[in-house]
PDB file of C-alpha atoms in Angstrom:
ATOM      1  CA  UNK A   1     -44.793  81.862 -36.442  1.00  0.00           C
ATOM      2  CA  UNK A   2     -41.857  81.650 -34.757  1.00  0.00           C
ATOM      3  CA  UNK A   3     -38.720  83.176 -35.892  1.00  0.00           C
ATOM      4  CA  UNK A   4     -35.842  80.678 -36.496  1.00  0.00           C
ATOM      5  CA  UNK A   5     -32.981  81.730 -34.343  1.00  0.00           C
ATOM      6  CA  UNK A   6     -29.716  81.371 -36.302  1.00  0.00           C
ATOM      7  CA  UNK A   7     -27.128  78.812 -35.397  1.00  0.00           C
ATOM      8  CA  UNK A   8     -24.300  79.985 -33.561  1.00  0.00           C
ATOM      9  CA  UNK A   9     -20.713  80.605 -36.190  1.00  0.00           C
ATOM     10  CA  UNK A  10     -18.007  78.301 -35.019  1.00  0.00           C
ATOM     11  CA  UNK A  11     -15.804  80.075 -32.303  1.00  0.00           C
ATOM     12  CA  UNK A  12     -18.530  82.655 -31.098  1.00  0.00           C
ATOM     13  CA  UNK A  13     -18.609  84.203 -27.614  1.00  0.00           C
ATOM     14  CA  UNK A  14     -21.521  81.749 -27.209  1.00  0.00           C
ATOM     15  CA  UNK A  15     -19.064  79.363 -25.870  1.00  0.00           C
ATOM     16  CA  UNK A  16     -17.676  81.594 -23.119  1.00  0.00           C
ATOM     17  CA  UNK A  17     -20.701  81.539 -20.946  1.00  0.00           C
ATOM     18  CA  UNK A  18     -20.997  83.889 -17.595  1.00  0.00           C
ATOM     19  CA  UNK A  19     -20.801  80.606 -15.650  1.00  0.00           C
ATOM     20  CA  UNK A  20     -18.314  78.997 -17.543  1.00  0.00           C
ATOM     21  CA  UNK A  21     -16.258  81.654 -16.756  1.00  0.00           C
ATOM     22  CA  UNK A  22     -16.756  82.239 -13.516  1.00  0.00           C
ATOM     23  CA  UNK A  23     -15.823  78.373 -12.705  1.00  0.00           C
ATOM     24  CA  UNK A  24     -12.586  78.771 -14.733  1.00  0.00           C
ATOM     25  CA  UNK A  25     -11.964  81.970 -12.615  1.00  0.00           C
ATOM     26  CA  UNK A  26     -12.427  79.840  -9.400  1.00  0.00           C
ATOM     27  CA  UNK A  27     -10.620  76.923 -10.598  1.00  0.00           C
ATOM     28  CA  UNK A  28      -7.079  78.969 -11.019  1.00  0.00           C
ATOM     29  CA  UNK A  29      -7.298  80.851  -8.373  1.00  0.00           C
ATOM     30  CA  UNK A  30      -8.168  77.684  -6.094  1.00  0.00           C
ATOM     31  CA  UNK A  31      -5.097  76.227  -7.885  1.00  0.00           C
ATOM     32  CA  UNK A  32      -3.101  79.474  -7.444  1.00  0.00           C
ATOM     33  CA  UNK A  33      -3.657  79.263  -3.318  1.00  0.00           C
ATOM     34  CA  UNK A  34      -2.896  75.706  -3.586  1.00  0.00           C
ATOM     35  CA  UNK A  35      -0.026  75.339  -4.875  1.00  0.00           C
ATOM     36  CA  UNK A  36       1.319  78.240  -3.087  1.00  0.00           C
ATOM     37  CA  UNK A  37       0.365  76.962  -0.299  1.00  0.00           C
ATOM     38  CA  UNK A  38       2.383  73.657  -0.999  1.00  0.00           C
ATOM     39  CA  UNK A  39       5.276  75.269  -1.880  1.00  0.00           C
ATOM     40  CA  UNK A  40       5.088  77.465   1.048  1.00  0.00           C
ATOM     41  CA  UNK A  41       4.567  74.630   3.641  1.00  0.00           C
ATOM     42  CA  UNK A  42       7.715  73.024   2.165  1.00  0.00           C
ATOM     43  CA  UNK A  43       9.811  75.923   2.225  1.00  0.00           C
ATOM     44  CA  UNK A  44       8.892  76.363   5.689  1.00  0.00           C
ATOM     45  CA  UNK A  45      10.188  73.032   6.716  1.00  0.00           C
ATOM     46  CA  UNK A  46      13.044  72.813   5.107  1.00  0.00           C
ATOM     47  CA  UNK A  47      14.138  76.375   5.835  1.00  0.00           C
ATOM     48  CA  UNK A  48      13.020  76.018   9.920  1.00  0.00           C
ATOM     49  CA  UNK A  49      10.359  78.928   9.600  1.00  0.00           C
ATOM     50  CA  UNK A  50       7.024  78.236  11.195  1.00  0.00           C
ATOM     51  CA  UNK A  51       4.129  78.117   8.363  1.00  0.00           C
ATOM     52  CA  UNK A  52       1.082  80.479   8.704  1.00  0.00           C
ATOM     53  CA  UNK A  53      -1.495  81.894   6.340  1.00  0.00           C
ATOM     54  CA  UNK A  54       0.262  85.166   6.723  1.00  0.00           C
ATOM     55  CA  UNK A  55       2.900  83.795   4.344  1.00  0.00           C
ATOM     56  CA  UNK A  56       0.123  83.564   1.658  1.00  0.00           C
ATOM     57  CA  UNK A  57      -2.388  86.097   1.834  1.00  0.00           C
ATOM     58  CA  UNK A  58      -0.305  88.413   4.275  1.00  0.00           C
ATOM     59  CA  UNK A  59       2.345  91.372   2.176  1.00  0.00           C
ATOM     60  CA  UNK A  60       4.569  91.950   5.049  1.00  0.00           C
ATOM     61  CA  UNK A  61       6.938  89.360   4.733  1.00  0.00           C
ATOM     62  CA  UNK A  62       7.410  89.760   0.597  1.00  0.00           C
ATOM     63  CA  UNK A  63      10.009  92.563   1.135  1.00  0.00           C
ATOM     64  CA  UNK A  64      13.825  93.078  -0.284  1.00  0.00           C
ATOM     65  CA  UNK A  65      15.633  93.582   2.877  1.00  0.00           C
ATOM     66  CA  UNK A  66      15.585  90.054   4.495  1.00  0.00           C
ATOM     67  CA  UNK A  67      16.559  86.828   2.580  1.00  0.00           C
ATOM     68  CA  UNK A  68      12.733  85.222   3.779  1.00  0.00           C
ATOM     69  CA  UNK A  69      11.289  88.103   1.752  1.00  0.00           C
ATOM     70  CA  UNK A  70      13.413  87.261  -1.501  1.00  0.00           C
ATOM     71  CA  UNK A  71      12.901  83.902  -0.890  1.00  0.00           C
ATOM     72  CA  UNK A  72       8.705  84.264  -0.597  1.00  0.00           C
ATOM     73  CA  UNK A  73       9.021  86.596  -3.534  1.00  0.00           C
ATOM     74  CA  UNK A  74      10.573  83.782  -5.465  1.00  0.00           C
ATOM     75  CA  UNK A  75       7.848  81.566  -4.595  1.00  0.00           C
ATOM     76  CA  UNK A  76       5.140  83.943  -5.589  1.00  0.00           C
ATOM     77  CA  UNK A  77       7.474  84.101  -9.100  1.00  0.00           C
ATOM     78  CA  UNK A  78       7.362  80.228  -9.720  1.00  0.00           C
ATOM     79  CA  UNK A  79       3.262  79.989  -8.160  1.00  0.00           C
ATOM     80  CA  UNK A  80       2.247  82.926 -10.412  1.00  0.00           C
ATOM     81  CA  UNK A  81       4.248  82.646 -13.208  1.00  0.00           C
ATOM     82  CA  UNK A  82       5.398  79.166 -13.942  1.00  0.00           C
ATOM     83  CA  UNK A  83       2.418  77.220 -12.301  1.00  0.00           C
ATOM     84  CA  UNK A  84      -0.232  79.163 -13.434  1.00  0.00           C
ATOM     85  CA  UNK A  85       1.002  79.607 -17.084  1.00  0.00           C
ATOM     86  CA  UNK A  86       0.777  75.612 -17.056  1.00  0.00           C
ATOM     87  CA  UNK A  87      -2.610  75.773 -15.436  1.00  0.00           C
ATOM     88  CA  UNK A  88      -3.761  78.593 -17.912  1.00  0.00           C
ATOM     89  CA  UNK A  89      -2.561  76.520 -21.166  1.00  0.00           C
ATOM     90  CA  UNK A  90      -4.499  73.259 -19.890  1.00  0.00           C
ATOM     91  CA  UNK A  91      -7.367  75.097 -18.719  1.00  0.00           C
ATOM     92  CA  UNK A  92      -8.075  77.868 -21.162  1.00  0.00           C
ATOM     93  CA  UNK A  93      -5.659  77.036 -24.397  1.00  0.00           C
ATOM     94  CA  UNK A  94      -6.626  79.755 -26.135  1.00  0.00           C
ATOM     95  CA  UNK A  95      -3.635  82.440 -26.571  1.00  0.00           C
ATOM     96  CA  UNK A  96      -6.072  85.380 -26.911  1.00  0.00           C
ATOM     97  CA  UNK A  97      -7.867  84.943 -23.432  1.00  0.00           C
ATOM     98  CA  UNK A  98      -4.664  84.017 -21.403  1.00  0.00           C
ATOM     99  CA  UNK A  99      -3.858  88.003 -20.833  1.00  0.00           C
ATOM    100  CA  UNK A 100      -7.183  88.141 -19.190  1.00  0.00           C
ATOM    101  CA  UNK A 101      -7.012  85.134 -16.887  1.00  0.00           C
ATOM    102  CA  UNK A 102      -3.597  86.005 -15.967  1.00  0.00           C
ATOM    103  CA  UNK A 103      -3.968  89.020 -14.673  1.00  0.00           C
ATOM    104  CA  UNK A 104      -7.693  88.209 -13.045  1.00  0.00           C
ATOM    105  CA  UNK A 105      -5.636  86.135 -10.598  1.00  0.00           C
ATOM    106  CA  UNK A 106      -2.830  88.575  -9.688  1.00  0.00           C
ATOM    107  CA  UNK A 107      -6.055  91.347  -9.029  1.00  0.00           C
ATOM    108  CA  UNK A 108      -8.065  88.907  -7.213  1.00  0.00           C
ATOM    109  CA  UNK A 109      -4.772  88.602  -4.974  1.00  0.00           C
ATOM    110  CA  UNK A 110      -4.642  91.844  -4.568  1.00  0.00           C
ATOM    111  CA  UNK A 111      -7.994  92.014  -3.166  1.00  0.00           C
ATOM    112  CA  UNK A 112      -7.823  89.503  -1.188  1.00  0.00           C
ATOM    113  CA  UNK A 113      -4.841  90.060   0.379  1.00  0.00           C
ATOM    114  CA  UNK A 114      -5.755  93.904   1.185  1.00  0.00           C
ATOM    115  CA  UNK A 115      -8.705  92.457   2.613  1.00  0.00           C
ATOM    116  CA  UNK A 116      -6.818  90.126   4.955  1.00  0.00           C
ATOM    117  CA  UNK A 117      -4.397  92.708   5.744  1.00  0.00           C
ATOM    118  CA  UNK A 118      -6.725  95.516   5.856  1.00  0.00           C
ATOM    119  CA  UNK A 119      -4.628  97.527   3.780  1.00  0.00           C
ATOM    120  CA  UNK A 120      -3.170  97.928   0.550  1.00  0.00           C
ATOM    121  CA  UNK A 121       0.576  96.489  -0.214  1.00  0.00           C
ATOM    122  CA  UNK A 122       2.965  98.918   1.061  1.00  0.00           C
ATOM    123  CA  UNK A 123       6.309  97.169   0.341  1.00  0.00           C
ATOM    124  CA  UNK A 124       7.555  97.390  -3.083  1.00  0.00           C
ATOM    125  CA  UNK A 125       9.219  94.696  -3.328  1.00  0.00           C
ATOM    126  CA  UNK A 126       5.509  92.930  -3.692  1.00  0.00           C
ATOM    127  CA  UNK A 127       4.958  95.230  -5.713  1.00  0.00           C
ATOM    128  CA  UNK A 128       6.968  93.833  -8.061  1.00  0.00           C
ATOM    129  CA  UNK A 129       6.868  90.698  -7.662  1.00  0.00           C
ATOM    130  CA  UNK A 130       3.598  90.616  -8.855  1.00  0.00           C
ATOM    131  CA  UNK A 131       4.322  92.323 -11.709  1.00  0.00           C
ATOM    132  CA  UNK A 132       7.218  90.125 -13.033  1.00  0.00           C
ATOM    133  CA  UNK A 133       4.046  86.974 -12.012  1.00  0.00           C
ATOM    134  CA  UNK A 134       1.765  88.620 -14.337  1.00  0.00           C
ATOM    135  CA  UNK A 135       4.056  88.729 -16.993  1.00  0.00           C
ATOM    136  CA  UNK A 136       5.803  85.443 -16.897  1.00  0.00           C
ATOM    137  CA  UNK A 137       2.028  83.654 -16.811  1.00  0.00           C
ATOM    138  CA  UNK A 138       1.359  85.890 -19.888  1.00  0.00           C
ATOM    139  CA  UNK A 139       4.252  85.175 -21.635  1.00  0.00           C
ATOM    140  CA  UNK A 140       4.363  81.640 -21.171  1.00  0.00           C
ATOM    141  CA  UNK A 141       0.773  81.203 -21.340  1.00  0.00           C
ATOM    142  CA  UNK A 142       0.443  82.610 -24.680  1.00  0.00           C
ATOM    143  CA  UNK A 143       3.763  80.652 -25.970  1.00  0.00           C
ATOM    144  CA  UNK A 144       1.879  77.727 -24.594  1.00  0.00           C
ATOM    145  CA  UNK A 145      -1.484  78.104 -26.245  1.00  0.00           C
ATOM    146  CA  UNK A 146      -0.098  79.217 -29.780  1.00  0.00           C
ATOM    147  CA  UNK A 147       2.244  75.955 -29.861  1.00  0.00           C
ATOM    148  CA  UNK A 148      -0.561  73.988 -28.682  1.00  0.00           C
ATOM    149  CA  UNK A 149      -2.852  75.485 -31.363  1.00  0.00           C
ATOM    150  CA  UNK A 150      -0.146  75.107 -33.769  1.00  0.00           C
ATOM    151  CA  UNK A 151      -0.471  70.768 -33.108  1.00  0.00           C
ATOM    152  CA  UNK A 152      -1.047  68.821 -35.960  1.00  0.00           C
ATOM    153  CA  UNK A 153      -4.689  68.096 -36.541  1.00  0.00           C
ATOM    154  CA  UNK A 154      -6.384  64.533 -37.233  1.00  0.00           C
ATOM    155  CA  UNK A 155      -9.785  64.294 -39.336  1.00  0.00           C
ATOM    156  CA  UNK A 156     -11.281  61.172 -40.451  1.00  0.00           C
ATOM    157  CA  UNK A 157      -8.005  59.122 -38.590  1.00  0.00           C
ATOM    158  CA  UNK A 158      -5.713  60.784 -40.957  1.00  0.00           C
ATOM    159  CA  UNK A 159      -3.105  63.613 -40.185  1.00  0.00           C
ATOM    160  CA  UNK A 160      -3.917  67.098 -41.793  1.00  0.00           C
ATOM    161  CA  UNK A 161      -1.075  68.915 -40.542  1.00  0.00           C
ATOM    162  CA  UNK A 162       2.124  68.203 -39.603  1.00  0.00           C
ATOM    163  CA  UNK A 163       5.501  66.161 -40.607  1.00  0.00           C
ATOM    164  CA  UNK A 164       3.627  63.784 -42.147  1.00  0.00           C
ATOM    165  CA  UNK A 165       2.250  65.349 -45.077  1.00  0.00           C
ATOM    166  CA  UNK A 166       5.506  65.567 -46.491  1.00  0.00           C
ATOM    167  CA  UNK A 167       5.993  62.296 -46.567  1.00  0.00           C
ATOM    168  CA  UNK A 168       2.562  61.591 -47.840  1.00  0.00           C
ATOM    169  CA  UNK A 169       2.970  63.784 -50.394  1.00  0.00           C
ATOM    170  CA  UNK A 170       6.202  61.934 -51.370  1.00  0.00           C
ATOM    171  CA  UNK A 171       4.408  58.825 -51.515  1.00  0.00           C
ATOM    172  CA  UNK A 172       1.520  60.201 -53.665  1.00  0.00           C
ATOM    173  CA  UNK A 173       4.592  61.147 -55.967  1.00  0.00           C
ATOM    174  CA  UNK A 174       5.971  58.113 -56.265  1.00  0.00           C
ATOM    175  CA  UNK A 175       3.172  56.227 -57.163  1.00  0.00           C
ATOM    176  CA  UNK A 176       2.480  58.571 -60.426  1.00  0.00           C
ATOM    177  CA  UNK A 177       5.913  58.003 -61.256  1.00  0.00           C
ATOM    178  CA  UNK A 178       5.878  54.466 -61.164  1.00  0.00           C
ATOM    179  CA  UNK A 179       2.603  54.487 -63.592  1.00  0.00           C
ATOM    180  CA  UNK A 180       3.862  56.795 -65.672  1.00  0.00           C
ATOM    181  CA  UNK A 181       7.143  54.433 -65.749  1.00  0.00           C
ATOM    182  CA  UNK A 182       4.774  51.427 -66.266  1.00  0.00           C
ATOM    183  CA  UNK A 183       2.781  53.146 -69.386  1.00  0.00           C
ATOM    184  CA  UNK A 184       6.409  53.985 -71.096  1.00  0.00           C
ATOM    185  CA  UNK A 185       7.363  50.575 -70.853  1.00  0.00           C
ATOM    186  CA  UNK A 186       4.339  49.272 -72.641  1.00  0.00           C
ATOM    187  CA  UNK A 187       4.233  51.703 -75.292  1.00  0.00           C
ATOM    188  CA  UNK A 188       8.267  50.741 -75.513  1.00  0.00           C
ATOM    189  CA  UNK A 189       7.044  47.117 -75.631  1.00  0.00           C
ATOM    190  CA  UNK A 190       4.385  48.200 -78.075  1.00  0.00           C
ATOM    191  CA  UNK A 191       6.453  50.020 -80.511  1.00  0.00           C
ATOM    192  CA  UNK A 192       9.414  47.042 -80.590  1.00  0.00           C
ATOM    193  CA  UNK A 193       6.513  44.894 -81.509  1.00  0.00           C
ATOM    194  CA  UNK A 194       5.641  46.698 -84.399  1.00  0.00           C
ATOM    195  CA  UNK A 195       9.178  47.285 -85.358  1.00  0.00           C
ATOM    196  CA  UNK A 196      10.061  43.818 -85.278  1.00  0.00           C
ATOM    197  CA  UNK A 197       7.037  42.573 -87.446  1.00  0.00           C
ATOM    198  CA  UNK A 198       7.110  44.995 -89.799  1.00  0.00           C
ATOM    199  CA  UNK A 199       3.570  45.890 -89.416  1.00  0.00           C
ATOM    200  CA  UNK A 200       1.429  48.018 -92.180  1.00  0.00           C
ATOM    201  CA  UNK A 201      -1.226  50.547 -91.569  1.00  0.00           C
ATOM    202  CA  UNK A 202      -1.968  53.580 -89.832  1.00  0.00           C
ATOM    203  CA  UNK A 203      -0.192  54.568 -86.129  1.00  0.00           C
ATOM    204  CA  UNK A 204       1.305  56.519 -83.869  1.00  0.00           C
ATOM    205  CA  UNK A 205       4.985  55.214 -82.120  1.00  0.00           C
ATOM    206  CA  UNK A 206       8.115  56.505 -80.754  1.00  0.00           C
ATOM    207  CA  UNK A 207      11.082  55.860 -82.032  1.00  0.00           C
ATOM    208  CA  UNK A 208      13.445  53.150 -81.126  1.00  0.00           C
ATOM    209  CA  UNK A 209      16.194  55.897 -79.730  1.00  0.00           C
ATOM    210  CA  UNK A 210      13.214  57.408 -77.664  1.00  0.00           C
ATOM    211  CA  UNK A 211      13.090  60.844 -79.188  1.00  0.00           C
ATOM    212  CA  UNK A 212      10.120  61.960 -80.787  1.00  0.00           C
ATOM    213  CA  UNK A 213       7.162  60.465 -82.416  1.00  0.00           C
ATOM    214  CA  UNK A 214       6.699  59.111 -85.829  1.00  0.00           C
ATOM    215  CA  UNK A 215       3.428  57.963 -87.617  1.00  0.00           C
ATOM    216  CA  UNK A 216       3.410  54.992 -89.695  1.00  0.00           C
ATOM    217  CA  UNK A 217       1.384  54.809 -93.445  1.00  0.00           C
ATOM    218  CA  UNK A 218       1.067  52.588 -95.430  1.00  0.00           C
ATOM    219  CA  UNK A 219       3.084  52.021 -98.529  1.00  0.00           C
ATOM    220  CA  UNK A 220       2.301  50.873-101.783  1.00  0.00           C
ATOM    221  CA  UNK A 221       4.603  48.564-103.985  1.00  0.00           C
ATOM    222  CA  UNK A 222       5.547  50.556-107.408  1.00  0.00           C
ATOM    223  CA  UNK A 223       4.498  48.552-110.384  1.00  0.00           C
ATOM    224  CA  UNK A 224       6.399  47.915-112.981  1.00  0.00           C
TER     225      UNK A 224
END
């Protein structure tokens, strides 16, 4: 008889299959270069520069001794830091995986740049830009994922966590208080009726002043 496989626990690593991870990395890398191309093209049109693939896959233009180099560095910082942080929050949405994906994007960019230029980047400005971009992506990505993880959870049409939990508890407390007040009013009404009718027999009631309880005991008339 074949052994039954145990069902995977919630949040197990089976959710992160190799094909799924590769697809997510490819998607993020495609978004990385697509966003960079759009930003570079817009910058080239506005600044009057000539647009080429070297602006995306090259490293020679990112340098600290020219205004164009600082401008390209700023664009890479926006692309790899801000845009990729938003993409990771939307596609990955897990704070523990943010550093892995953010660093993988920049590492692959280093590999593609080296293969395209046939040499490692030699400008310190390029290296500082990539490190700053990776740091911003990790910081903003983790903050965004944690903020998303702490959002209210809806279950069965109701909100489990969030701002509505306090009003709900207050409403339940108000209902309980109203029910308790109604019970006290009924007790007072019964007690007043008994006092007005001078009822006899055993019973328990509340004093007129509302303080304490007393026990009613039948009284015998004295014989002459």
